[in-house]
Structure formats: structure tokens, C-alpha cells
PDB file of C-alpha atoms in Angstrom:
ATOM      1  CA  SER J   1     -29.993 129.505 -10.003  1.00 77.00           C
ATOM      2  CA  SER J   2     -31.136 132.769  -8.447  1.00 85.00           C
ATOM      3  CA  TYR J   3     -33.845 133.068 -11.140  1.00 79.00           C
ATOM      4  CA  LYS J   4     -35.398 129.743 -10.055  1.00 88.00           C
ATOM      5  CA  ASN J   5     -35.119 130.646  -6.385  1.00 90.00           C
ATOM      6  CA  ALA J   6     -36.813 134.011  -6.927  1.00 89.00           C
ATOM      7  CA  PHE J   7     -39.795 132.356  -8.627  1.00 84.00           C
ATOM      8  CA  TYR J   8     -39.971 129.676  -5.927  1.00 91.00           C
ATOM      9  CA  VAL J   9     -40.142 132.337  -3.207  1.00 91.00           C
ATOM     10  CA  MET J  10     -42.730 134.332  -5.167  1.00 86.00           C
ATOM     11  CA  ARG J  11     -44.934 131.250  -5.761  1.00 86.00           C
ATOM     12  CA  THR J  12     -44.704 130.306  -2.081  1.00 91.00           C
ATOM     13  CA  MET J  13     -45.691 133.795  -0.925  1.00 88.00           C
ATOM     14  CA  ILE J  14     -48.601 133.919  -3.363  1.00 86.00           C
ATOM     15  CA  SER J  15     -49.870 130.493  -2.267  1.00 88.00           C
ATOM     16  CA  LEU J  16     -49.890 131.642   1.377  1.00 92.00           C
ATOM     17  CA  ILE J  17     -51.890 134.802   0.645  1.00 93.00           C
ATOM     18  CA  TYR J  18     -54.092 133.900  -2.338  1.00 94.00           C
ATOM     19  CA  ASP J  19     -56.505 131.022  -2.955  1.00 94.00           C
ATOM     20  CA  THR J  20     -54.877 129.089  -5.802  1.00 88.00           C
ATOM     21  CA  ASP J  21     -58.057 127.074  -6.522  1.00 92.00           C
ATOM     22  CA  ARG J  22     -60.157 130.196  -7.199  1.00 93.00           C
ATOM     23  CA  SER J  23     -57.456 132.383  -8.756  1.00 93.00           C
ATOM     24  CA  VAL J  24     -57.000 132.427 -12.552  1.00 95.00           C
ATOM     25  CA  LEU J  25     -53.933 132.924 -14.738  1.00 92.00           C
ATOM     26  CA  GLN J  26     -54.180 133.237 -18.520  1.00 96.00           C
ATOM     27  CA  ASN J  27     -51.394 133.832 -21.042  1.00 95.00           C
ATOM     28  CA  ARG J  28     -50.970 134.229 -24.755  1.00 96.00           C
ATOM     29  CA  MET J  29     -47.894 134.051 -26.991  1.00 96.00           C
ATOM     30  CA  VAL J  30     -47.863 135.679 -30.451  1.00 97.00           C
ATOM     31  CA  TYR J  31     -45.106 135.884 -33.069  1.00 95.00           C
ATOM     32  CA  ASP J  32     -44.952 139.145 -35.055  1.00 91.00           C
ATOM     33  CA  SER J  33     -43.051 138.311 -38.249  1.00 88.00           C
ATOM     34  CA  THR J  34     -42.972 141.942 -39.406  1.00 88.00           C
ATOM     35  CA  ARG J  35     -41.064 143.104 -36.323  1.00 88.00           C
ATOM     36  CA  THR J  36     -39.444 139.695 -35.654  1.00 88.00           C
ATOM     37  CA  GLN J  37     -40.718 139.762 -32.085  1.00 93.00           C
ATOM     38  CA  ILE J  38     -42.387 137.340 -29.736  1.00 95.00           C
ATOM     39  CA  ARG J  39     -44.972 138.891 -27.418  1.00 95.00           C
ATOM     40  CA  VAL J  40     -46.119 137.093 -24.299  1.00 95.00           C
ATOM     41  CA  SER J  41     -49.074 138.671 -22.514  1.00 96.00           C
ATOM     42  CA  PHE J  42     -50.740 137.516 -19.335  1.00 95.00           C
ATOM     43  CA  ASN J  43     -53.524 138.472 -17.008  1.00 96.00           C
ATOM     44  CA  ALA J  44     -54.217 137.128 -13.537  1.00 94.00           C
ATOM     45  CA  MET J  45     -57.059 137.400 -11.086  1.00 95.00           C
ATOM     46  CA  LEU J  46     -55.798 136.590  -7.586  1.00 93.00           C
ATOM     47  CA  VAL J  47     -58.453 135.842  -4.956  1.00 95.00           C
ATOM     48  CA  PRO J  48     -57.332 136.465  -1.349  1.00 95.00           C
ATOM     49  CA  LYS J  49     -57.733 133.558   1.109  1.00 94.00           C
ATOM     50  CA  LEU J  50     -59.059 135.817   3.876  1.00 92.00           C
ATOM     51  CA  GLY J  51     -61.739 137.486   1.782  1.00 87.00           C
ATOM     52  CA  GLY J  52     -61.686 140.866   0.135  1.00 91.00           C
ATOM     53  CA  ARG J  53     -61.619 142.006  -3.451  1.00 95.00           C
ATOM     54  CA  PRO J  54     -59.686 140.050  -6.089  1.00 96.00           C
ATOM     55  CA  VAL J  55     -56.456 141.570  -7.386  1.00 94.00           C
ATOM     56  CA  HIS J  56     -56.116 141.917 -11.179  1.00 96.00           C
ATOM     57  CA  VAL J  57     -52.641 141.933 -12.752  1.00 95.00           C
ATOM     58  CA  ASP J  58     -51.836 142.323 -16.469  1.00 97.00           C
ATOM     59  CA  GLY J  59     -48.449 142.235 -18.140  1.00 96.00           C
ATOM     60  CA  ILE J  60     -46.633 141.842 -21.426  1.00 95.00           C
ATOM     61  CA  SER J  61     -43.106 140.827 -22.361  1.00 93.00           C
ATOM     62  CA  VAL J  62     -41.600 141.498 -25.779  1.00 94.00           C
ATOM     63  CA  TYR J  63     -38.656 139.486 -27.084  1.00 92.00           C
ATOM     64  CA  SER J  64     -36.843 140.707 -30.206  1.00 89.00           C
ATOM     65  CA  ILE J  65     -35.254 138.108 -32.443  1.00 85.00           C
ATOM     66  CA  ASP J  66     -32.148 138.956 -34.436  1.00 77.00           C
ATOM     67  CA  SER J  67     -30.439 136.994 -37.194  1.00 70.00           C
ATOM     68  CA  ILE J  68     -27.003 137.199 -35.561  1.00 71.00           C
ATOM     69  CA  ILE J  69     -25.595 133.865 -34.441  1.00 67.00           C
ATOM     70  CA  ARG J  70     -24.366 133.940 -30.850  1.00 70.00           C
ATOM     71  CA  ASP J  71     -22.482 131.437 -28.725  1.00 70.00           C
ATOM     72  CA  GLY J  72     -23.657 130.114 -25.350  1.00 68.00           C
ATOM     73  CA  GLU J  73     -22.373 133.241 -23.570  1.00 72.00           C
ATOM     74  CA  GLY J  74     -24.265 135.614 -25.859  1.00 69.00           C
ATOM     75  CA  LYS J  75     -21.176 136.710 -27.797  1.00 74.00           C
ATOM     76  CA  ARG J  76     -21.449 137.192 -31.533  1.00 72.00           C
ATOM     77  CA  ARG J  77     -19.774 134.573 -33.713  1.00 70.00           C
ATOM     78  CA  ASP J  78     -19.202 134.126 -37.426  1.00 64.00           C
ATOM     79  CA  LYS J  79     -21.498 131.865 -39.438  1.00 56.00           C
TER      80      LYS J  79
END
């Protein structure tokens, strides 16, 4: 799929530029039952292979969960 290919290209580019042995990636997943959401946060410290200052990247993704049953194509269906 194009999603897999995009991540493959991104990982390859990062491995050419950054030192994967010294770089760090951390993530955390939390379920918020009040808002029925899943939050995935991450932070990365990427250390360049050729020297220089590390690059720090932080991000968060929020996924809302609904109680509607959907089919494989994402269309709503009756219970």
C-alpha cells in the first residue's frame, strides 16, 4: 500500500541521515474514557551521523471512538 511505502521511504531517509544507535524514540498510548478517545504521543531525539546538534520532535495523535458499527469500508450499518 502507499501508506507502507511512504513509511519505508521515510525510515530509509532517516537511517541515511541520522545515527539510529544513538537516536531515541519514545511513545505513550492513553485511553480517555470520558471523551472516548485514544491519545498516542511520541517524542524523538535524532542524532545526525555527521555531527551537529540533535533534532527533537514531539507529536500527538488523537483517535475518537464512536459506538456506531461500521462495515469494512467505513459505512454505517445496523446492529
